[in-house]
Amino acid sequence: MTILFDKNLTLTEDSTTFIENYINYVRTINPEDLYEGKKDKNILKNKFIFRIHQLANLDSAIVSLSVLDKKINVLARIPGFETVVIGSYPLNSHLKKIMSQGVYPTIKVTGGRYKKVVPTDFDKDIIKNGFEPYGIILELHQVENVVYKSRKIDVIYKYVFKSERSLVNVSKILMLCFALFGLALGLGFMFLGFFMTGLMVIVAFFGVNSYTLILSDTYKPKQELNQTQTN
């Protein structure tokens, strides 16, 4: 997932309300997402010295863009809430070029409520709660052409294996090679005096692969099975 653009937005008056509503939403569906799922005792136990913010992402928000003459408005919606404009960014030539490539937007939050470990004069750590002004970062991601890659793989597969029967035949050849290799290796160990080792190698390689080959002779690909049933 390639990020082509990530910049801080100029926030609107609705952005803070949006973030607070998002926090309440996360609190109801997955409280573990707040403060990285850590309670105060976990923070103290692990001696965190860096700030742990209440909210690390806005992944559940539905984000869209509105392109105007001189700026891009970023709209976001939480399930169960109305769509609001949370910020904007100036529309320059660089951003226009990125937009023309076909991108999809996501947003990240910075700042907000946080907790951190603070040592005291009594050699005892305490949790300090604080707050930083909110910020929202817009990220524009390059659209991955998954469908094209999937089709390309299908073409290669069909070129190498013309049918299901071809795949079965190739598998049989590989199993036969492993079986013969195991037999030769096992006999070699026996010849050197390692009888039990050689026996185990023969059973593991020759025995298992030979048994699988016998079973594979009874297998019929779906295409042939369907033809037999039709006839």
XYZ file of C-alpha atoms in Angstrom:
231
model
C 0.000 0.000 0.000
C 1.844 3.070 -1.301
C 1.201 6.428 0.373
C 1.509 9.211 -2.178
C 0.471 12.084 0.082
C 0.311 12.707 3.838
C -0.234 16.234 5.159
C -1.874 17.912 8.123
C -5.267 19.410 7.371
C -6.592 22.816 8.257
C -9.322 21.743 10.650
C -12.901 22.993 10.735
C -15.046 23.727 13.777
C -16.724 20.339 13.364
C -13.466 18.375 13.567
C -13.239 18.284 17.373
C -16.855 17.155 17.697
C -16.201 14.513 15.059
C -13.192 13.143 16.977
C -15.074 13.112 20.289
C -17.965 11.266 18.646
C -15.484 8.827 17.154
C -13.987 8.154 20.593
C -17.452 7.438 21.993
C -18.152 5.172 19.023
C -14.935 3.206 19.577
C -15.693 2.973 23.293
C -18.927 1.131 22.469
C -17.631 -1.261 19.789
C -14.014 -1.908 20.826
C -12.718 -0.180 23.988
C -9.356 -1.933 23.529
C -8.534 0.567 20.773
C -8.324 3.366 23.354
C -4.933 3.953 24.989
C -3.647 0.953 23.003
C -5.761 -1.311 25.207
C -3.638 -0.602 28.301
C -4.907 0.164 31.799
C -3.025 2.421 34.229
C -1.459 -0.554 36.033
C -0.164 -1.931 32.703
C 1.378 1.416 31.842
C 3.082 1.658 35.250
C 4.234 -1.957 35.102
C 5.905 -1.520 31.740
C 7.455 1.833 32.698
C 6.229 3.707 29.654
C 8.010 7.022 29.407
C 6.452 8.104 26.136
C 2.962 9.432 25.810
C 0.196 6.973 25.064
C -2.606 8.814 23.343
C -6.227 7.905 23.813
C -6.744 7.513 20.091
C -4.189 6.268 17.591
C -6.210 6.031 14.387
C -9.506 6.799 12.660
C -9.741 3.546 10.714
C -13.499 3.119 11.156
C -14.309 6.516 9.653
C -15.724 6.644 6.127
C -13.698 9.269 4.269
C -14.414 11.090 1.007
C -13.017 14.120 -0.826
C -14.673 17.153 -2.343
C -12.448 18.911 -4.887
C -13.062 22.665 -5.205
C -11.290 25.326 -7.245
C -8.546 26.104 -4.755
C -8.772 23.427 -2.087
C -9.875 19.930 -1.220
C -12.437 19.429 1.502
C -12.160 16.220 3.493
C -15.472 14.724 4.574
C -15.812 11.984 7.148
C -18.622 9.983 8.637
C -18.977 7.661 11.604
C -21.587 4.879 11.375
C -24.773 6.310 12.838
C -23.710 9.949 12.366
C -24.001 12.491 9.565
C -21.146 13.295 7.210
C -19.199 16.415 8.206
C -16.347 18.422 6.705
C -13.444 17.945 9.098
C -10.729 19.840 7.242
C -9.243 21.074 4.005
C -5.958 21.331 2.135
C -4.867 23.780 -0.614
C -5.173 22.337 -4.104
C -1.799 22.815 -5.805
C -0.300 21.314 -8.959
C 1.439 18.545 -7.054
C -1.784 17.466 -5.378
C -3.671 17.646 -8.681
C -1.123 15.283 -10.229
C -1.540 12.817 -7.375
C -5.332 12.994 -7.587
C -5.209 12.210 -11.290
C -3.539 8.846 -10.580
C -6.609 7.446 -8.891
C -6.184 7.403 -5.115
C -8.238 6.633 -2.054
C -8.105 8.665 1.196
C -7.618 7.723 4.839
C -7.153 9.941 7.895
C -5.042 9.726 11.048
C -5.424 11.632 14.291
C -2.658 13.288 16.292
C -2.776 14.858 19.737
C -5.707 14.537 22.101
C -5.784 13.055 25.591
C -2.728 11.102 26.675
C -1.175 9.290 29.619
C 2.460 8.938 30.610
C 4.542 7.737 33.534
C 6.055 10.472 35.702
C 8.544 9.739 38.557
C 7.998 11.490 41.918
C 10.330 12.575 44.716
C 9.222 9.563 46.753
C 10.678 7.077 44.263
C 7.220 6.129 43.085
C 5.876 6.438 39.562
C 2.471 7.951 38.880
C 0.271 8.352 35.802
C -0.061 11.857 34.449
C -3.015 12.741 32.234
C -2.629 15.480 29.661
C -4.079 16.911 26.495
C -2.642 18.181 23.218
C -4.559 19.983 20.470
C -6.039 17.590 17.931
C -4.608 17.275 14.455
C -5.771 15.250 11.455
C -3.486 13.957 8.720
C -4.838 13.169 5.267
C -3.219 10.225 3.519
C -3.769 9.443 -0.156
C -2.998 5.863 -1.151
C -2.266 4.454 -4.564
C -4.952 2.048 -5.699
C -3.495 -1.446 -6.021
C -4.669 -3.192 -9.164
C -5.456 -6.473 -7.422
C -7.838 -7.614 -10.151
C -5.157 -7.238 -12.819
C -2.592 -9.165 -10.746
C -5.116 -11.907 -10.053
C -5.901 -12.275 -13.747
C -2.199 -12.364 -14.598
C -1.671 -15.197 -12.109
C -4.616 -17.059 -13.622
C -3.123 -16.713 -17.111
C 0.246 -18.074 -15.935
C -1.465 -20.930 -14.124
C -3.505 -21.888 -17.183
C -0.379 -21.681 -19.377
C 1.641 -23.993 -17.114
C -1.186 -26.341 -16.193
C -3.476 -26.764 -19.182
C -5.906 -28.781 -17.133
C -6.405 -30.277 -13.697
C -5.072 -33.553 -15.074
C -1.770 -31.844 -15.938
C -1.402 -30.651 -12.347
C -2.084 -34.177 -11.057
C 0.517 -35.646 -13.428
C 3.168 -33.144 -12.336
C 2.416 -33.962 -8.687
C 2.806 -37.671 -9.390
C 6.195 -37.133 -11.037
C 7.416 -35.134 -8.031
C 6.184 -37.782 -5.582
C 7.893 -40.520 -7.606
C 11.172 -38.563 -7.505
C 10.913 -38.152 -3.725
C 10.107 -41.847 -3.324
C 13.135 -42.966 -5.344
C 15.351 -40.438 -3.581
C 14.168 -41.705 -0.192
C 14.747 -45.322 -1.199
C 18.279 -44.588 -2.409
C 19.087 -42.500 0.661
C 17.706 -45.111 3.027
C 19.655 -47.928 1.399
C 22.757 -45.765 1.593
C 22.345 -45.341 5.360
C 21.820 -49.083 5.732
C 24.957 -49.783 3.695
C 26.940 -47.512 6.050
C 25.642 -49.404 9.069
C 22.843 -47.063 10.178
C 20.044 -49.586 9.758
C 17.322 -47.847 11.834
C 18.061 -44.439 10.307
C 17.894 -45.917 6.827
C 14.649 -47.705 7.641
C 13.030 -44.498 8.903
C 14.165 -42.587 5.803
C 12.691 -45.275 3.536
C 9.393 -45.250 5.418
C 9.229 -41.439 5.468
C 10.137 -40.834 1.836
C 9.558 -44.014 -0.137
C 6.679 -45.452 1.857
C 4.602 -42.292 2.235
C 5.077 -41.124 -1.362
C 4.391 -44.592 -2.763
C 1.189 -44.862 -0.758
C 0.132 -41.401 -1.954
C 0.816 -42.403 -5.560
C -1.404 -45.463 -5.160
C -4.205 -43.302 -3.795
C -3.766 -40.737 -6.569
C -4.497 -43.385 -9.198
C -8.050 -43.556 -7.895
C -8.501 -39.756 -8.175
C -10.418 -38.324 -11.097
C -10.377 -34.579 -11.871
C -13.706 -32.827 -11.701
C -13.792 -32.288 -15.468
C -13.432 -36.023 -16.211
C -15.846 -36.926 -13.406
C -18.474 -34.598 -14.819
C -18.009 -36.037 -18.309
C -18.365 -39.603 -16.960
C -21.545 -38.717 -15.092
C -22.954 -37.018 -18.204
C -22.286 -40.072 -20.359
